């Protein structure tokens, strides 16, 4: 099955086919064949596994719950990617997300391939005991294909430290005497998880924005001032200005990115809107993000939904529809909820000129084209939200070495890695007429192609 991202991979390969300096050993018909081979490898997963987990409920009923593990590509290392618990999970979605993981790891030179898993449930409808059984069954059904050197799951939408701890425990029981610490990442610290892993994605998302709009422009100011590139102009319009933020999603990614923006000393930022599955909260002078984080931590992750709850907690905000965050007149929009949030039917209503993708695939291809043509600078998922998998890699390393890093060390390594990637990608991006997504894909596809060629896979 070709993934949704197959088209962008194809575009990158088409561009590389024309570039004679790329893979110069191939020419003529041989070159076309090698590129066909690359296209086939990168646009299809190596393996799709589906199972129905048989789970006894507390009321005595037995459910058969569909579950997936997709292993997209492992040219660069063991498959790596989260397990999602969500009612909208289906095979296509997991294939798409696994493809993104391959591209994300390649872009940031994390030595992993791409994989993804999913279980079709709304975790809010299950008791803790039932979720424990579902997590264990997931490992049980896929135990042959998982492992520290094969395929390493991590948290994703609807899963977190608790589920990873349960899953690693089950993996250890199924494979006695084998290394297990690196079998799952995103575990609790007490169970071998890395300090800073929970915050890593949100921190990385905000850092990408800050690095681009502050450090990178500062270091290249003269060049930016002369630059006629559409996206460089968008960036300059927002440089050294007070910026307002809207943040869709207030979970692990959105709330941490909101805190980073709220506490940022580099750029004058004001988070004027945040949203979750129920509401958008808006305040033109800026929301009290500390108070909102405290509230959600005490209320099952949900933002306040009534004026009463707001005033009892001393929070000033207007309550709006949950989608409104997308259409408010903010400078920056961070998308940290689910995929396909901006699409053909609502793309014209989006006013923000800078969009950062904290979630995977939050903008459809059509909407992406439309916004990019209008000069909206979109920082794509594979660049912006890689903090999670980067710190997962550090966790995996710490598990192997049984040596643990301080939170400060983890954060320093995280930001260094993200900076290195941006330093590779930005100079070309701000010179080319192509959107940043395409630029990032080109980098990933180049890296993967070179590796596949050296592995002798392009026959
Ligand atoms: N689920 C996260 C992602 O989409 C993290 C994956 C990982 O840490 O392996 O990047």
Coordinates of C-alpha atoms and ligand atoms in Angstrom, one line a residue:
X1 CA 0.0 0.0 0.0
X2 CA 1.3 3.4 -1.0
X3 CA 1.2 5.9 1.8
X4 CA -0.3 9.4 1.8
X5 CA 3.3 10.7 1.9
X6 CA 4.2 8.6 -1.1
X7 CA 3.5 11.6 -3.4
X8 CA 6.0 13.8 -1.6
X9 CA 8.6 11.1 -1.5
X10 CA 8.0 10.7 -5.3
X11 CA 8.5 14.5 -5.8
X12 CA 11.7 14.4 -3.9
X13 CA 13.0 11.4 -6.0
X14 CA 12.0 13.1 -9.2
X15 CA 14.0 16.2 -8.3
X16 CA 17.0 14.0 -7.3
X17 CA 16.8 12.1 -10.5
X18 CA 17.5 15.3 -12.4
X19 CA 20.4 16.1 -10.1
X20 CA 23.5 14.4 -11.7
X21 CA 25.6 15.0 -8.6
X22 CA 23.3 12.7 -6.6
X23 CA 24.2 9.0 -7.0
X24 CA 26.6 9.7 -9.9
X25 CA 27.4 6.0 -10.3
X26 CA 24.0 5.5 -12.0
X27 CA 23.2 6.9 -15.4
X28 CA 20.7 6.4 -18.2
X29 CA 18.3 3.4 -17.9
X30 CA 20.2 2.1 -14.9
X31 CA 19.5 5.3 -13.1
X32 CA 15.8 5.2 -13.9
X33 CA 15.6 1.6 -12.6
X34 CA 17.5 2.5 -9.4
X35 CA 15.1 5.4 -8.8
X36 CA 12.0 3.2 -9.4
X37 CA 13.4 0.8 -6.9
X38 CA 13.9 3.6 -4.4
X39 CA 10.4 4.8 -5.0
X40 CA 9.0 1.3 -4.4
X41 CA 10.9 0.8 -1.2
X42 CA 10.1 4.2 0.3
X43 CA 6.5 4.4 -0.6
X44 CA 5.5 1.0 0.8
X45 CA 6.1 -0.5 4.3
X46 CA 8.2 -3.6 4.8
X47 CA 5.6 -5.2 6.9
X48 CA 2.0 -4.6 8.2
X49 CA 0.8 -6.8 11.0
X50 CA -2.8 -6.8 12.3
X51 CA -4.2 -8.7 15.2
X52 CA -7.4 -8.7 17.2
X53 CA -6.5 -8.5 20.8
X54 CA -8.8 -10.7 22.9
X55 CA -9.5 -8.7 26.1
X56 CA -11.7 -9.6 29.0
X57 CA -13.6 -6.6 30.3
X58 CA -14.4 -6.0 34.0
X59 CA -18.1 -6.7 33.3
X60 CA -17.2 -10.2 32.1
X61 CA -17.6 -9.5 28.4
X62 CA -14.7 -10.4 26.0
X63 CA -13.8 -7.9 23.3
X64 CA -11.8 -8.4 20.1
X65 CA -9.9 -5.2 19.6
X66 CA -8.1 -4.5 16.3
X67 CA -4.4 -3.6 16.7
X68 CA -1.6 -2.9 14.3
X69 CA 2.2 -2.7 14.1
X70 CA 3.6 -1.4 10.8
X71 CA 7.3 -1.6 10.1
X72 CA 8.0 0.8 7.3
X73 CA 11.7 0.7 6.7
X74 CA 14.8 -0.3 8.7
X75 CA 17.7 0.8 6.4
X76 CA 19.0 3.1 9.1
X77 CA 18.4 1.0 12.2
X78 CA 15.8 -0.9 14.1
X79 CA 12.2 0.2 13.5
X80 CA 11.1 2.9 15.9
X81 CA 7.8 4.7 16.6
X82 CA 5.0 5.1 19.0
X83 CA 1.9 3.0 19.8
X84 CA -1.3 5.0 19.6
X85 CA -4.5 4.2 21.5
X86 CA -7.3 6.0 19.6
X87 CA -10.7 5.2 18.2
X88 CA -9.8 6.6 14.7
X89 CA -6.8 4.3 14.2
X90 CA -6.8 2.3 11.0
X91 CA -4.3 0.6 8.8
X92 CA -3.8 3.5 6.4
X93 CA -3.2 5.9 9.3
X94 CA -0.6 3.6 10.9
X95 CA 1.2 3.1 7.5
X96 CA 1.3 6.9 7.0
X97 CA 2.6 7.5 10.5
X98 CA 5.2 4.8 10.1
X99 CA 6.4 6.4 6.9
X100 CA 6.8 9.7 8.7
X101 CA 8.9 8.0 11.3
X102 CA 11.3 6.7 8.7
X103 CA 11.6 10.2 7.2
X104 CA 11.9 11.9 10.6
X105 CA 14.7 9.6 11.9
X106 CA 16.6 10.0 8.6
X107 CA 16.3 13.8 8.7
X108 CA 17.7 14.0 12.2
X109 CA 20.3 11.2 11.7
X110 CA 18.8 9.2 14.5
X111 CA 20.0 5.6 13.9
X112 CA 16.5 4.1 13.7
X113 CA 14.1 3.1 11.0
X114 CA 10.4 3.9 11.0
X115 CA 7.5 2.0 12.6
X116 CA 4.2 2.7 14.2
X117 CA 1.5 0.9 16.1
X118 CA -2.1 1.5 17.0
X119 CA -5.0 0.0 19.0
X120 CA -8.5 1.0 18.0
X121 CA -9.9 2.1 21.3
X122 CA -10.9 5.3 23.1
X123 CA -8.7 4.8 26.2
X124 CA -11.1 7.1 28.3
X125 CA -13.7 4.4 28.0
X126 CA -11.6 1.7 29.7
X127 CA -10.6 1.1 33.3
X128 CA -7.0 1.1 34.4
X129 CA -7.2 -2.7 34.7
X130 CA -8.5 -3.1 31.2
X131 CA -5.9 -0.8 29.8
X132 CA -3.3 -2.8 31.5
X133 CA -4.6 -6.0 29.9
X134 CA -4.8 -4.3 26.5
X135 CA -1.1 -3.1 26.8
X136 CA 0.1 -6.5 27.8
X137 CA -1.9 -8.2 25.0
X138 CA -0.4 -5.8 22.5
X139 CA 3.1 -7.0 23.4
X140 CA 2.0 -10.6 23.5
X141 CA 0.5 -10.6 20.0
X142 CA 3.5 -8.7 18.4
X143 CA 6.2 -10.1 20.6
X144 CA 8.1 -11.8 17.8
X145 CA 8.6 -8.6 15.8
X146 CA 9.4 -6.3 18.8
X147 CA 12.7 -6.0 20.6
X148 CA 15.6 -3.6 21.4
X149 CA 17.4 -4.4 18.1
X150 CA 14.2 -5.0 16.0
X151 CA 11.4 -2.6 16.7
X152 CA 11.1 -0.2 19.6
X153 CA 7.7 1.3 20.4
X154 CA 7.2 4.5 22.4
X155 CA 4.3 6.6 23.6
X156 CA 2.0 8.3 21.1
X157 CA -1.5 9.8 21.2
X158 CA -3.4 8.1 24.1
X159 CA -0.4 6.3 25.6
X160 CA 2.3 7.4 28.0
X161 CA 4.8 6.2 30.7
X162 CA 2.3 4.0 32.4
X163 CA 1.6 2.0 29.2
X164 CA 5.3 1.7 28.3
X165 CA 6.1 0.4 31.8
X166 CA 3.4 -2.3 31.5
X167 CA 4.6 -3.2 28.0
X168 CA 8.2 -3.5 28.9
X169 CA 7.2 -5.6 31.9
X170 CA 5.4 -8.0 29.6
X171 CA 8.2 -8.0 27.1
X172 CA 10.6 -9.1 29.9
X173 CA 8.3 -11.9 31.0
X174 CA 7.9 -13.2 27.4
X175 CA 11.7 -13.1 26.7
X176 CA 13.4 -14.1 30.0
X177 CA 17.1 -13.5 30.2
X178 CA 17.2 -11.3 27.1
X179 CA 18.0 -7.5 27.2
X180 CA 14.8 -5.6 27.7
X181 CA 15.6 -2.0 28.8
X182 CA 15.8 -0.9 25.2
X183 CA 12.6 -2.7 24.1
X184 CA 10.4 0.4 24.8
X185 CA 11.2 4.0 25.3
X186 CA 9.2 6.7 27.0
X187 CA 9.1 4.7 30.2
X188 CA 8.9 6.2 33.7
X189 CA 12.2 7.3 35.2
X190 CA 11.9 4.7 38.0
X191 CA 11.7 2.0 35.3
X192 CA 14.7 3.2 33.2
X193 CA 13.0 6.0 31.3
X194 CA 15.1 9.1 30.4
X195 CA 14.7 12.3 32.3
X196 CA 13.2 14.9 30.0
X197 CA 11.5 12.4 27.7
X198 CA 8.0 13.5 28.5
X199 CA 8.7 17.1 27.8
X200 CA 11.0 16.5 24.8
X201 CA 8.5 16.8 21.9
X202 CA 7.0 20.0 23.2
X203 CA 10.4 21.5 24.0
X204 CA 11.7 20.6 20.6
X205 CA 8.6 22.1 18.9
X206 CA 9.1 25.4 20.5
X207 CA 12.9 25.3 20.1
X208 CA 12.5 24.8 16.3
X209 CA 10.4 28.0 16.2
X210 CA 12.8 29.9 18.4
X211 CA 15.9 28.8 16.6
X212 CA 14.4 29.7 13.2
X213 CA 12.9 33.1 14.2
X214 CA 15.7 34.3 16.6
X215 CA 19.1 32.6 16.4
X216 CA 19.1 31.7 12.8
X217 CA 17.9 35.1 11.5
X218 CA 20.2 36.9 14.0
X219 CA 23.2 35.1 12.6
X220 CA 22.2 35.8 9.0
X221 CA 20.6 39.2 9.2
X222 CA 22.2 40.9 6.3
X223 CA 21.5 38.0 4.1
X224 CA 17.8 37.9 5.2
X225 CA 17.4 41.6 4.6
X226 CA 18.3 41.2 0.9
X227 CA 16.5 37.9 0.5
X228 CA 13.5 38.0 -1.9
X229 CA 12.4 34.4 -1.1
X230 CA 8.7 34.2 -0.3
X231 CA 9.3 32.3 3.0
X232 CA 12.3 34.4 4.1
X233 CA 10.0 37.5 3.7
X234 CA 7.3 35.8 5.9
X235 CA 10.0 35.1 8.5
X236 CA 11.3 38.7 8.4
X237 CA 7.8 40.2 8.7
X238 CA 7.7 38.5 12.2
X239 CA 11.3 39.1 13.2
X240 CA 11.9 41.2 16.3
X241 CA 8.2 41.7 16.8
X242 CA 5.9 40.7 19.7
X243 CA 4.3 37.5 18.6
X244 CA 0.9 36.0 19.5
X245 CA 0.4 32.2 19.7
X246 CA -2.5 29.9 19.3
X247 CA -1.9 26.3 20.3
X248 CA -4.2 23.5 19.2
X249 CA -4.0 20.6 21.7
X250 CA -3.0 20.9 25.4
X251 CA -1.6 17.4 26.0
X252 CA 2.0 16.4 26.4
X253 CA 3.1 18.3 23.3
X254 CA 0.9 21.4 23.3
X255 CA 1.1 22.2 27.0
X256 CA 4.9 22.0 27.1
X257 CA 5.2 24.1 24.0
X258 CA 2.8 26.6 25.6
X259 CA 4.9 26.7 28.7
X260 CA 8.1 27.3 26.6
X261 CA 6.4 30.1 24.8
X262 CA 5.0 31.6 28.0
X263 CA 8.5 31.6 29.6
X264 CA 10.5 32.5 26.6
X265 CA 13.2 35.2 27.1
X266 CA 14.4 35.4 23.5
X267 CA 11.3 36.6 21.8
X268 CA 8.3 38.6 23.2
X269 CA 5.6 36.0 23.0
X270 CA 2.1 35.8 24.3
X271 CA -0.1 32.7 24.2
X272 CA -3.5 34.1 23.5
X273 CA -5.4 30.8 22.7
X274 CA -5.1 27.2 23.6
X275 CA -7.6 24.4 22.8
X276 CA -8.3 20.8 23.6
X277 CA -11.0 18.2 22.6
X278 CA -13.7 20.4 24.3
X279 CA -12.9 24.1 24.0
X280 CA -10.7 26.9 22.9
X281 CA -9.7 29.4 25.6
X282 CA -8.9 32.9 24.4
X283 CA -7.5 36.0 26.1
X284 CA -6.1 38.9 24.1
X285 CA -3.6 39.9 26.9
X286 CA -2.3 36.3 27.1
X287 CA -3.4 33.3 29.0
X288 CA -1.9 32.2 32.4
X289 CA -0.3 29.0 31.1
X290 CA 1.0 27.9 34.5
X291 CA -2.5 28.0 35.9
X292 CA -3.9 26.1 33.0
X293 CA -1.2 23.4 33.3
X294 CA -2.0 23.1 37.0
X295 CA -5.7 22.8 36.2
X296 CA -5.3 20.1 33.6
X297 CA -3.0 18.1 35.8
X298 CA -5.8 18.0 38.4
X299 CA -8.7 17.4 35.9
X300 CA -7.9 14.4 33.9
X301 CA -6.0 16.5 31.3
X302 CA -9.0 18.7 30.3
X303 CA -9.0 22.5 30.1
X304 CA -11.7 24.3 32.1
X305 CA -15.0 24.3 30.2
X306 CA -17.1 26.8 32.2
X307 CA -16.8 30.4 33.4
X308 CA -17.3 29.0 36.9
X309 CA -14.3 26.7 36.6
X310 CA -12.2 29.6 35.2
X311 CA -13.1 32.1 37.9
X312 CA -12.6 29.5 40.7
X313 CA -9.1 29.0 39.4
X314 CA -8.4 32.6 38.9
X315 CA -8.0 32.2 35.1
X316 CA -9.1 35.0 32.8
X317 CA -10.3 33.7 29.4
X318 CA -13.3 33.6 27.0
X319 CA -14.6 30.1 26.2
X320 CA -14.9 29.5 22.4
X321 CA -15.6 26.5 20.2
X322 CA -12.8 24.0 20.1
X323 CA -12.0 24.6 16.4
X324 CA -11.8 28.4 16.9
X325 CA -8.1 28.3 17.8
X326 CA -7.3 27.5 14.1
X327 CA -9.0 30.7 12.8
X328 CA -8.0 33.3 15.3
X329 CA -5.8 36.2 14.2
X330 CA -2.6 34.9 15.8
X331 CA 0.9 35.2 14.3
X332 CA 1.9 31.7 15.1
X333 CA -0.2 28.5 15.2
X334 CA 1.2 25.4 16.8
X335 CA -0.8 22.3 15.8
X336 CA -0.4 19.7 18.6
X337 CA -3.5 17.6 18.4
X338 CA -4.2 15.1 15.6
X339 CA -3.8 14.7 11.9
X340 CA -5.8 16.4 9.1
X341 CA -6.9 19.4 11.2
X342 CA -6.4 22.0 8.4
X343 CA -7.9 20.7 5.2
X344 CA -9.6 21.8 2.0
X345 CA -12.8 23.0 3.8
X346 CA -11.2 25.2 6.4
X347 CA -7.8 26.2 5.0
X348 CA -9.1 29.6 3.8
X349 CA -10.0 30.6 7.3
X350 CA -6.5 30.2 8.7
X351 CA -4.9 33.5 9.5
X352 CA -1.6 32.6 11.1
X353 CA 1.5 33.1 8.8
X354 CA 3.7 30.8 10.8
X355 CA 2.6 27.3 11.5
X356 CA 4.5 24.7 13.5
X357 CA 3.4 21.0 13.3
X358 CA 3.7 19.5 16.7
X359 CA 1.4 16.6 15.8
X360 CA 2.1 14.3 12.9
X361 CA 0.4 15.2 9.6
X362 CA -2.0 17.9 11.0
X363 CA -2.3 19.6 7.5
X364 CA -3.6 17.8 4.5
X365 CA -1.6 17.9 1.2
X366 CA -4.1 20.2 -0.4
X367 CA -4.2 22.6 2.4
X368 CA -0.4 22.5 2.6
X369 CA -0.1 23.5 -1.0
X370 CA -2.7 26.3 -0.6
X371 CA -1.1 27.8 2.5
X372 CA 2.5 27.5 1.1
X373 CA 1.5 29.2 -2.1
X374 CA 0.3 32.1 0.0
X375 CA 3.6 32.4 1.7
X376 CA 2.6 30.7 5.0
X377 CA 5.8 29.3 6.5
X378 CA 5.0 25.8 7.7
X379 CA 7.5 24.0 9.9
X380 CA 6.8 20.3 9.1
X381 CA 6.2 17.5 11.6
X382 CA 9.4 15.6 10.7
X383 CA 11.5 18.6 11.6
X384 CA 9.6 20.2 14.5
X385 CA 8.3 17.2 16.5
X386 CA 11.4 15.0 16.5
X387 CA 12.3 15.9 20.1
X388 CA 10.4 12.8 21.3
X389 CA 12.2 10.3 19.2
X390 CA 15.6 12.0 19.7
X391 CA 15.2 11.6 23.5
X392 CA 13.9 8.1 22.9
X393 CA 17.2 7.4 21.3
X394 CA 19.0 8.8 24.3
X395 CA 16.8 6.6 26.5
X396 CA 17.7 3.5 24.4
X397 CA 21.4 4.4 24.7
X398 CA 21.1 4.9 28.5
X399 CA 19.4 1.5 28.8
X400 CA 22.2 -0.2 27.0
X401 CA 24.9 1.5 29.0
X402 CA 22.9 1.4 32.2
X403 CA 24.3 4.9 32.8
X404 CA 21.8 7.7 33.2
X405 CA 22.1 11.3 32.1
X406 CA 20.9 14.3 34.0
X407 CA 17.9 16.3 32.7
X408 CA 20.2 19.1 31.8
X409 CA 22.5 16.8 29.8
X410 CA 19.4 15.3 28.0
X411 CA 18.1 18.8 27.1
X412 CA 21.5 20.0 25.9
X413 CA 21.9 16.9 23.6
X414 CA 18.3 17.3 22.3
X415 CA 18.7 20.9 21.3
X416 CA 22.2 20.3 19.8
X417 CA 20.8 17.6 17.6
X418 CA 17.8 19.7 16.5
X419 CA 20.1 22.6 15.8
X420 CA 22.4 20.5 13.7
X421 CA 19.5 19.4 11.5
X422 CA 18.2 23.0 11.1
X423 CA 21.7 24.2 10.2
X424 CA 21.7 21.7 7.4
X425 CA 18.2 22.5 6.2
X426 CA 17.6 26.2 6.6
X427 CA 20.3 27.7 4.3
X428 CA 19.0 25.8 1.4
X429 CA 15.3 26.3 2.3
X430 CA 15.6 30.1 2.5
X431 CA 17.3 30.1 -0.9
X432 CA 14.9 27.8 -2.7
X433 CA 11.4 28.5 -3.8
X434 CA 10.2 25.2 -2.2
X435 CA 8.3 24.9 1.1
X436 CA 10.3 23.6 4.1
X437 CA 8.4 20.3 4.0
X438 CA 9.8 19.5 0.6
X439 CA 13.3 20.5 1.7
X440 CA 13.2 18.2 4.7
X441 CA 11.9 15.3 2.6
X442 CA 14.7 15.8 0.2
X443 CA 17.3 15.5 3.0
X444 CA 15.6 12.4 4.3
X445 CA 15.2 10.7 1.0
X446 CA 18.9 11.5 0.1
X447 CA 20.1 10.0 3.3
X448 CA 17.9 6.9 2.9
X449 CA 18.8 6.5 -0.8
X450 CA 22.6 6.6 -0.1
X451 CA 22.2 4.0 2.6
X452 CA 20.0 1.7 0.5
X453 CA 22.5 2.0 -2.3
X454 CA 25.4 1.1 -0.1
X455 CA 23.5 -1.9 1.3
X456 CA 23.1 -3.1 -2.3
X457 CA 19.3 -2.8 -2.2
X458 CA 18.8 -0.9 -5.5
X459 CA 18.3 -3.8 -7.8
Ligands
LIG1 N1 5.4 9.0 18.9 C1 6.4 9.9 18.8 C2 6.6 10.4 17.4 O1 5.7 10.4 16.6 C3 7.7 9.4 19.4 C4 8.3 8.1 18.8 C5 9.4 7.5 19.5 O2 9.9 8.1 20.5 O3 9.8 6.5 19.1 O4 7.6 10.9 17.0

